[in-house]
Tab-separated table of C-alpha atoms in Angstrom:
chain	number	residue	atom	x	y	z
A	942	MET	CA	0.000	0.000	0.000
A	943	GLU	CA	2.866	2.284	0.696
A	944	LYS	CA	4.220	1.924	-2.855
A	945	ALA	CA	0.855	2.796	-4.374
A	946	SER	CA	0.505	5.955	-2.280
A	947	PHE	CA	4.082	6.984	-3.140
A	948	LEU	CA	3.389	6.412	-6.854
A	949	TYR	CA	0.132	8.360	-6.648
A	950	ALA	CA	1.863	11.249	-4.887
A	951	LEU	CA	4.618	11.259	-7.493
A	952	LEU	CA	2.161	11.194	-10.401
A	953	SER	CA	-0.021	13.921	-8.923
A	954	LYS	CA	2.957	16.154	-8.210
A	955	TYR	CA	4.545	15.817	-11.688
A	956	LYS	CA	1.449	15.205	-13.801
A	957	TYR	CA	2.067	18.098	-16.167
A	958	LEU	CA	5.707	17.201	-16.646
A	959	ILE	CA	4.865	13.558	-17.318
A	960	THR	CA	2.113	14.533	-19.767
A	961	THR	CA	4.481	16.902	-21.575
A	962	ILE	CA	7.209	14.248	-21.854
A	963	ILE	CA	4.751	11.637	-23.161
A	964	GLY	CA	3.405	14.175	-25.676
A	965	ILE	CA	6.897	15.036	-26.911
A	966	VAL	CA	7.759	11.356	-27.328
A	967	VAL	CA	4.546	10.680	-29.264
A	968	VAL	CA	4.834	13.749	-31.490
A	969	GLY	CA	8.601	13.409	-31.907
A	970	PHE	CA	9.047	9.711	-32.542
A	971	ALA	CA	6.054	7.385	-32.191
A	972	ASP	CA	3.411	8.967	-34.419
A	973	SER	CA	3.223	8.367	-38.174
A	974	ASN	CA	3.427	12.159	-38.634
A	975	SER	CA	6.297	12.508	-36.179
A	976	PHE	CA	9.118	14.982	-36.399
A	977	TYR	CA	11.546	12.144	-37.123
A	978	GLN	CA	9.405	10.855	-39.992
A	979	ARG	CA	9.109	14.374	-41.398
A	980	MET	CA	12.901	14.735	-41.404
A	981	VAL	CA	13.333	11.368	-43.148
A	982	LEU	CA	10.826	12.399	-45.818
A	983	TYR	CA	12.443	15.831	-46.163
A	984	TYR	CA	15.842	14.318	-46.938
A	985	GLU	CA	14.251	11.851	-49.333
A	986	ILE	CA	12.612	14.764	-51.169
A	987	LEU	CA	15.982	16.538	-51.394
A	988	GLU	CA	17.561	13.405	-52.836
A	989	LEU	CA	14.762	13.009	-55.379
A	990	ARG	CA	15.067	16.653	-56.422
A	991	THR	CA	18.779	16.244	-57.101
A	992	GLU	CA	17.977	13.113	-59.100
A	993	ILE	CA	15.363	15.060	-61.106
A	994	ASP	CA	17.950	17.780	-61.819
A	995	TYR	CA	20.444	15.148	-62.960
A	996	TYR	CA	17.976	13.551	-65.366
A	997	ASN	CA	16.856	16.945	-66.672
A	998	ASN	CA	20.499	17.712	-67.513
A	999	VAL	CA	20.889	14.326	-69.207
A	1000	TYR	CA	17.720	15.006	-71.206
A	1001	LYS	CA	18.986	18.435	-72.295
A	1002	ASN	CA	22.325	16.981	-73.391
A	1003	ASN	CA	20.660	14.178	-75.324
A	1004	ALA	CA	18.229	16.601	-76.963
A	1005	ALA	CA	21.145	18.813	-78.027
A	1006	GLN	CA	22.975	15.815	-79.501
A	1007	LEU	CA	19.832	14.774	-81.364
A	1008	ARG	CA	19.455	18.272	-82.826
A	1009	ASP	CA	23.092	18.162	-83.928
A	1010	LEU	CA	22.522	14.802	-85.600
A	1011	GLU	CA	19.455	16.044	-87.425
A	1012	ARG	CA	21.219	19.170	-88.700
A	1013	ASP	CA	24.567	17.790	-89.844
A	1014	PRO	CA	25.014	14.318	-91.363
A	1015	ARG	CA	28.765	14.450	-90.652
A	1016	ASN	CA	27.918	14.114	-86.958
A	1017	ILE	CA	26.344	10.723	-87.661
A	1018	GLU	CA	29.626	9.566	-89.168
A	1019	ARG	CA	31.600	11.007	-86.256
A	1020	ILE	CA	29.447	9.206	-83.675
A	1021	ALA	CA	29.606	5.956	-85.637
A	1022	ARG	CA	33.386	6.166	-85.672
A	1023	GLU	CA	33.786	7.157	-81.998
A	1024	ARG	CA	31.223	4.959	-80.317
A	1025	TYR	CA	30.863	1.949	-82.587
A	1026	PHE	CA	34.367	1.825	-84.087
A	1027	MET	CA	33.064	1.864	-87.653
A	1028	LYS	CA	35.619	2.574	-90.318
A	1029	ALA	CA	36.049	3.233	-93.988
A	1030	ASP	CA	37.435	0.483	-96.246
A	1031	ASP	CA	40.920	1.987	-96.399
A	1032	GLU	CA	41.310	2.607	-92.632
A	1033	ASP	CA	42.595	0.624	-89.673
A	1034	ILE	CA	41.304	1.157	-86.138
A	1035	TYR	CA	43.403	0.643	-83.031
A	1036	VAL	CA	41.554	0.566	-79.729
A	1037	LEU	CA	43.716	1.266	-76.688
A	1038	SER	CA	42.249	0.207	-73.385
A	1039	SER	CA	43.494	-0.162	-69.839
A	1040	ASP	CA	40.857	-2.813	-69.189
A	1041	PRO	CA	42.615	-6.148	-68.452
A	1042	ARG	CA	39.711	-8.112	-69.923
A	1043	SER	CA	39.681	-8.236	-73.677
A	1044	THR	CA	36.456	-7.567	-75.532
A	1045	LEU	CA	37.664	-9.177	-78.741
A	1046	PRO	CA	36.727	-12.864	-79.038
A	1047	GLU	CA	39.906	-13.856	-80.895
A	1048	LEU	CA	42.060	-12.664	-77.988
A	1049	LYS	CA	40.185	-14.674	-75.369
A	1050	ASP	CA	41.513	-18.022	-74.233
A	1051	ASN	CA	39.458	-20.706	-75.966
A	1052	THR	CA	41.058	-23.681	-74.215
A	1053	ASN	CA	38.181	-24.103	-71.722
A	1054	GLY	CA	40.572	-25.147	-68.963
A	1055	LYS	CA	42.687	-27.541	-71.108
A	1056	ASP	CA	46.460	-27.277	-71.408
A	1057	LYS	CA	47.854	-26.454	-74.830
């Protein structure tokens, strides 16, 4: 009985403080509209906005390249040579790469684990 009366006295003395602390915990962390959740969503929105800006810049660059291709047919030849390694009949192409894996099938080892 003594513990119950002590607890009751403590609760009645600090009832406003306890109510305020419980309210702050609920509003700050436990609620679905809590301050913590709002901050998480805020940073997610910032990240998505930077991603939107990135893709808008990519779109603008691609649109500019497309306009250049439509205006000048020499740009089509330039892109074919640079990106796809296309060549004229009287030319040789040398591709220099620092990649240790070869992309050419004739340079790959075709032994399938067998000794030569």
